[in-house]
C-alpha angles and dihedrals in degrees: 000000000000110000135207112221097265089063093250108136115239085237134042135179137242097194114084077189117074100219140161134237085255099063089032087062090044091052094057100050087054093058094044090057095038113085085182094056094047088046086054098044088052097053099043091044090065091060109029123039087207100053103093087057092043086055085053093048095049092047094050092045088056104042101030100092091220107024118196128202119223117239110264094237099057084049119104107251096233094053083051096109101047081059090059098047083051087040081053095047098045102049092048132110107248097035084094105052080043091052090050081072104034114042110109093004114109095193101044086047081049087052096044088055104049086049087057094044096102084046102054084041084060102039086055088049095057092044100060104106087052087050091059102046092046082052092046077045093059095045100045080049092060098047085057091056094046094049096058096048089059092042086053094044099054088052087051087056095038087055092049091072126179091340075054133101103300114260108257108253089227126074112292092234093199092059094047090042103037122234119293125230095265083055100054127082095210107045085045093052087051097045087049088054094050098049089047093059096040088053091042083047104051079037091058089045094052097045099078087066097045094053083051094049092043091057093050104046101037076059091057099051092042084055095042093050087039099061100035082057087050090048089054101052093044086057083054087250103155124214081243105057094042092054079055096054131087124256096241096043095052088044090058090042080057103054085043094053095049094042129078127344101333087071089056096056101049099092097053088037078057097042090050094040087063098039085057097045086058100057088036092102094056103078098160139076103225129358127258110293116197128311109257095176151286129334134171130249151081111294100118083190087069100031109135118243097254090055088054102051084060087073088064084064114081094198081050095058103075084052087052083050108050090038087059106045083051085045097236103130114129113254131178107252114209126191121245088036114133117148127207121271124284107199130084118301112236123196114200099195116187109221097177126138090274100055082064091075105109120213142196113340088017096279114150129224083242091046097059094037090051091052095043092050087047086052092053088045086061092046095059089043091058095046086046090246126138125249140207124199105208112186116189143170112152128015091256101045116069138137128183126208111200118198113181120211098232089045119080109253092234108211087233098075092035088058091045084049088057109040094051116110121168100180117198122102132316121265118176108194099056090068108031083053105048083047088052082048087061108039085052094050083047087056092048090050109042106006089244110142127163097075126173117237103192102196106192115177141130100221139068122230134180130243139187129265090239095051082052099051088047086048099054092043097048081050094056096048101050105036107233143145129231112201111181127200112209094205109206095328108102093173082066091060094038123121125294089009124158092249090047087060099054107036125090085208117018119194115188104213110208101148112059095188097067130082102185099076089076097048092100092055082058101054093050095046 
């Protein structure tokens, strides 16, 4: 770097942080679409002349996958002390557990930014007198500039001589009065000096509390953009889906998700979330039993040798082809096999007053429904089934939530899934109707049977003989399974109830801490 006389170089930066155009211009399209950056900028400015270059410098730290901090001494003297706020954060503890979240990722190194903002307001605060004298610094740098400019400029003219500039006909008033300080090299030089090690002196003082300050605050960001990612994934929010999502959208996800109920019930949607993923793997009843002969149909992981080798006959293709598409190809059949369902998952959630009751640890019936529901949804997603989601309190008051399997969920509908609530009594036909209604218009459609009706409530309730009949029948013909979850209503799940009676498998839900009660439910479904 090209250098003036005094040492000082011809260009300084005002980025504690080296970047690129590329993350500047990251950087500014962050701000455009933040409201709270810009917030932020707008109050520290008014204090602080460097803050709008400090905000730069934390956000590049954060998003930038290998940041880099500039040298001091190419640093302008008055953004000093924003280099040494970055040089705080970065060197502190918890900077790296807060990086892991944030590198690459505009809006979580936005977010990182605006936790730390009361603490950038106070580091600022704490560094006023450094940044005086770093300003007093500047300005008694430039004098001496200037001084020795002039200095450099009057010997140009004296060694002009006669050829030179004519003299000026009135008094020379610097020659009668002597030069002043700002127009002596020397004095300037010293005063520069001066004004250099006083500035390096308050900067040192101050630094102690910056570095604390650093530490605290990079931990509470970490913890901030660590529990707002947590949040996400227990909402089933994928690091996919949120890079494709716009600034301002996630920006509104996020201030749903940590309002209201929905925040409450992170930690047990996540709990439930796990416990599901670990019996995922199990999707049948019972395991193979022995073979007991040969069968017909369209499973290739059964098909007999001799129907294989037909396959190494190109005349015998066609005949592989059209057996298998008629599912008569011969299979070994085997005793104890009974796969999953196939059909769509159908969670009946009774959303009724009394799901409102909150238990121990304040979770509420609703609470643990919801996340149950949520879990199953999952569940299809992953067999490539199709869900409903059925939520019902009265007969008159249902709504239903259809989430196909070869259509992205959209955490928009699944929120509005899990935030509806429609309060009144408990009827049971409306919605186990209205989910036979569906399986069987599934069955007329695309030929799937054996669905799953989930039926999770805390009340009994009666129904009529005819409904019944039409029930068994419609059960029979389709092929499906009702499982039903008493929560914290033992006397639902007592013997001779109404919901006894008409489950196949029948779980009584008195903990609501506790997820495990429901893994079986996952193994089976």
């Amino acid at each position: 770097m090209i250098g003036t006389p005094g040492g000082r170089p011809d260009e300084l930066s005002s980025a504690a942080v080296v970047a690129d155009r590329f993350d500047r211009i990251t950087w500014r399209d962050t701000y455009e679409q933040s409201a709270g950056l810009r917030e932020l900028a707008g109050d520290l400015g008014a204090r602080h002349d460097g803050a709008a270059d400090l905000l730069t410098d934390v956000f590049l730290a954060a998003y930038q996958v290998r940041p880099k901090l500039r040298a001091a001494a190419a640093m302008d003297p008055t953004r000093l002390v924003n280099h040494e706020i970055v040089a705080g954060l970065l060197e502190s503890p918890g900077f790296a557990e807060l990086h892991r979240e944030t590198a690459g990722d505009p809006y979580a190194a936005a977010m990182a930014v605006l936790a730390q903002g009361a603490a950038l307001r106070g580091m600022l605060e704490g560094s006023r007198e450094a940044q005086e004298r770093a300003e007093q610094a500047d300005e008694a740098e430039r004098a001496r500039q200037d001084a020795e400019e002039a200095a450099d400029a009057s010997a140009d003219e004296e060694a002009a001589g006669p050829d030179g500039p004519q003299a000026s006909d009135g008094p020379d008033e610097g020659a009668e009065s002597g030069a002043g300080p700002e127009r002596d090299p020397g004095a300037a030089r010293r005063a520069a000096e001066a004004a250099r090690d006083a500035a390096a002196q308050a900067l040192a003082a101050a630094s102690p509390g910056v570095r604390a300050a650093a530490r605290a605050a990079s931990a509470r960001a970490a913890a901030a953009v660590r529990e707002e990612a947590a949040l996400m994934r227990a909402w089933g929010v994928g690091a996919g889906e949120l890079e494709r999502m716009p600034f301002e959208r996630r920006a509104r996800l996020a201030e749903r998700l940590r309002t209201g109920r929905l925040a409450q019930w992170a930690e047990l949607i996540g709990r439930f979330r796990q416990m599901a993923a670990g019996e995922r793997a199990r999707k049948v009843e019972n395991t193979a039993g022995e073979l007991i002969g040969v069968t017909l149909g369209d499973d290739l992981s059964r098909v007999i040798p001799s129907e294989l080798a037909n396959l190494g006959l190109p005349g015998l293709r066609a005949v592989f082809a059209a057996r298998y598409a008629a599912g008569e190809l011969m299979l070994y059949d085997s005793q104890g096999e009974q796969t999953t369902g196939r059909g769509a998952i159908i969670a009946c959630v009774d959303t009724s007053h009394s799901m409102y009751v909150a238990g121990p640890g304040g979770v509420t019936r609703e609470a643990w429904s919801k996340a149950c529901a949520l879990a199953l949804l999952d569940q299809a997603r992953r067999a490539g089934r199709d869900f409903v989601g059925i939520l019902f309190s009265s007969a008159d008051r249902l709504r239903v939530f259809r989430f196909p399997a070869g259509e992205p969920a959209g955490i928009d509908r699944t929120l509005d899934f899990a935030e509806s609530f429609l309060g009144g009594g408990t009827s049971y036909q409306a919605p186990l109707t209205r989910a036979g209604a569906l399986l069987e218009e599934e069955f007329n459609d695309a030929a799937r049977s054996r669905g799953d009706i989930v039926l999770i409530t805390d009340d009994e309730c009666g129904v009529t003989e005819e409904w019944t009949r039409g029930w068994n029948e419609a059960k029979q013909r389709l092929g499906f399974r009702l499982f039903g979850v008493a929560v914290g209503a033992p006397r639902a799940a007592g013997s001779g109830s109404v919901l006894e009676a008409l489950c196949d498998n029948l779980r009584s839900i008195e903990d609501l801490t506790e997820v495990q009660g429901a893994a079986d439910l996952f193994r089976v479904i």
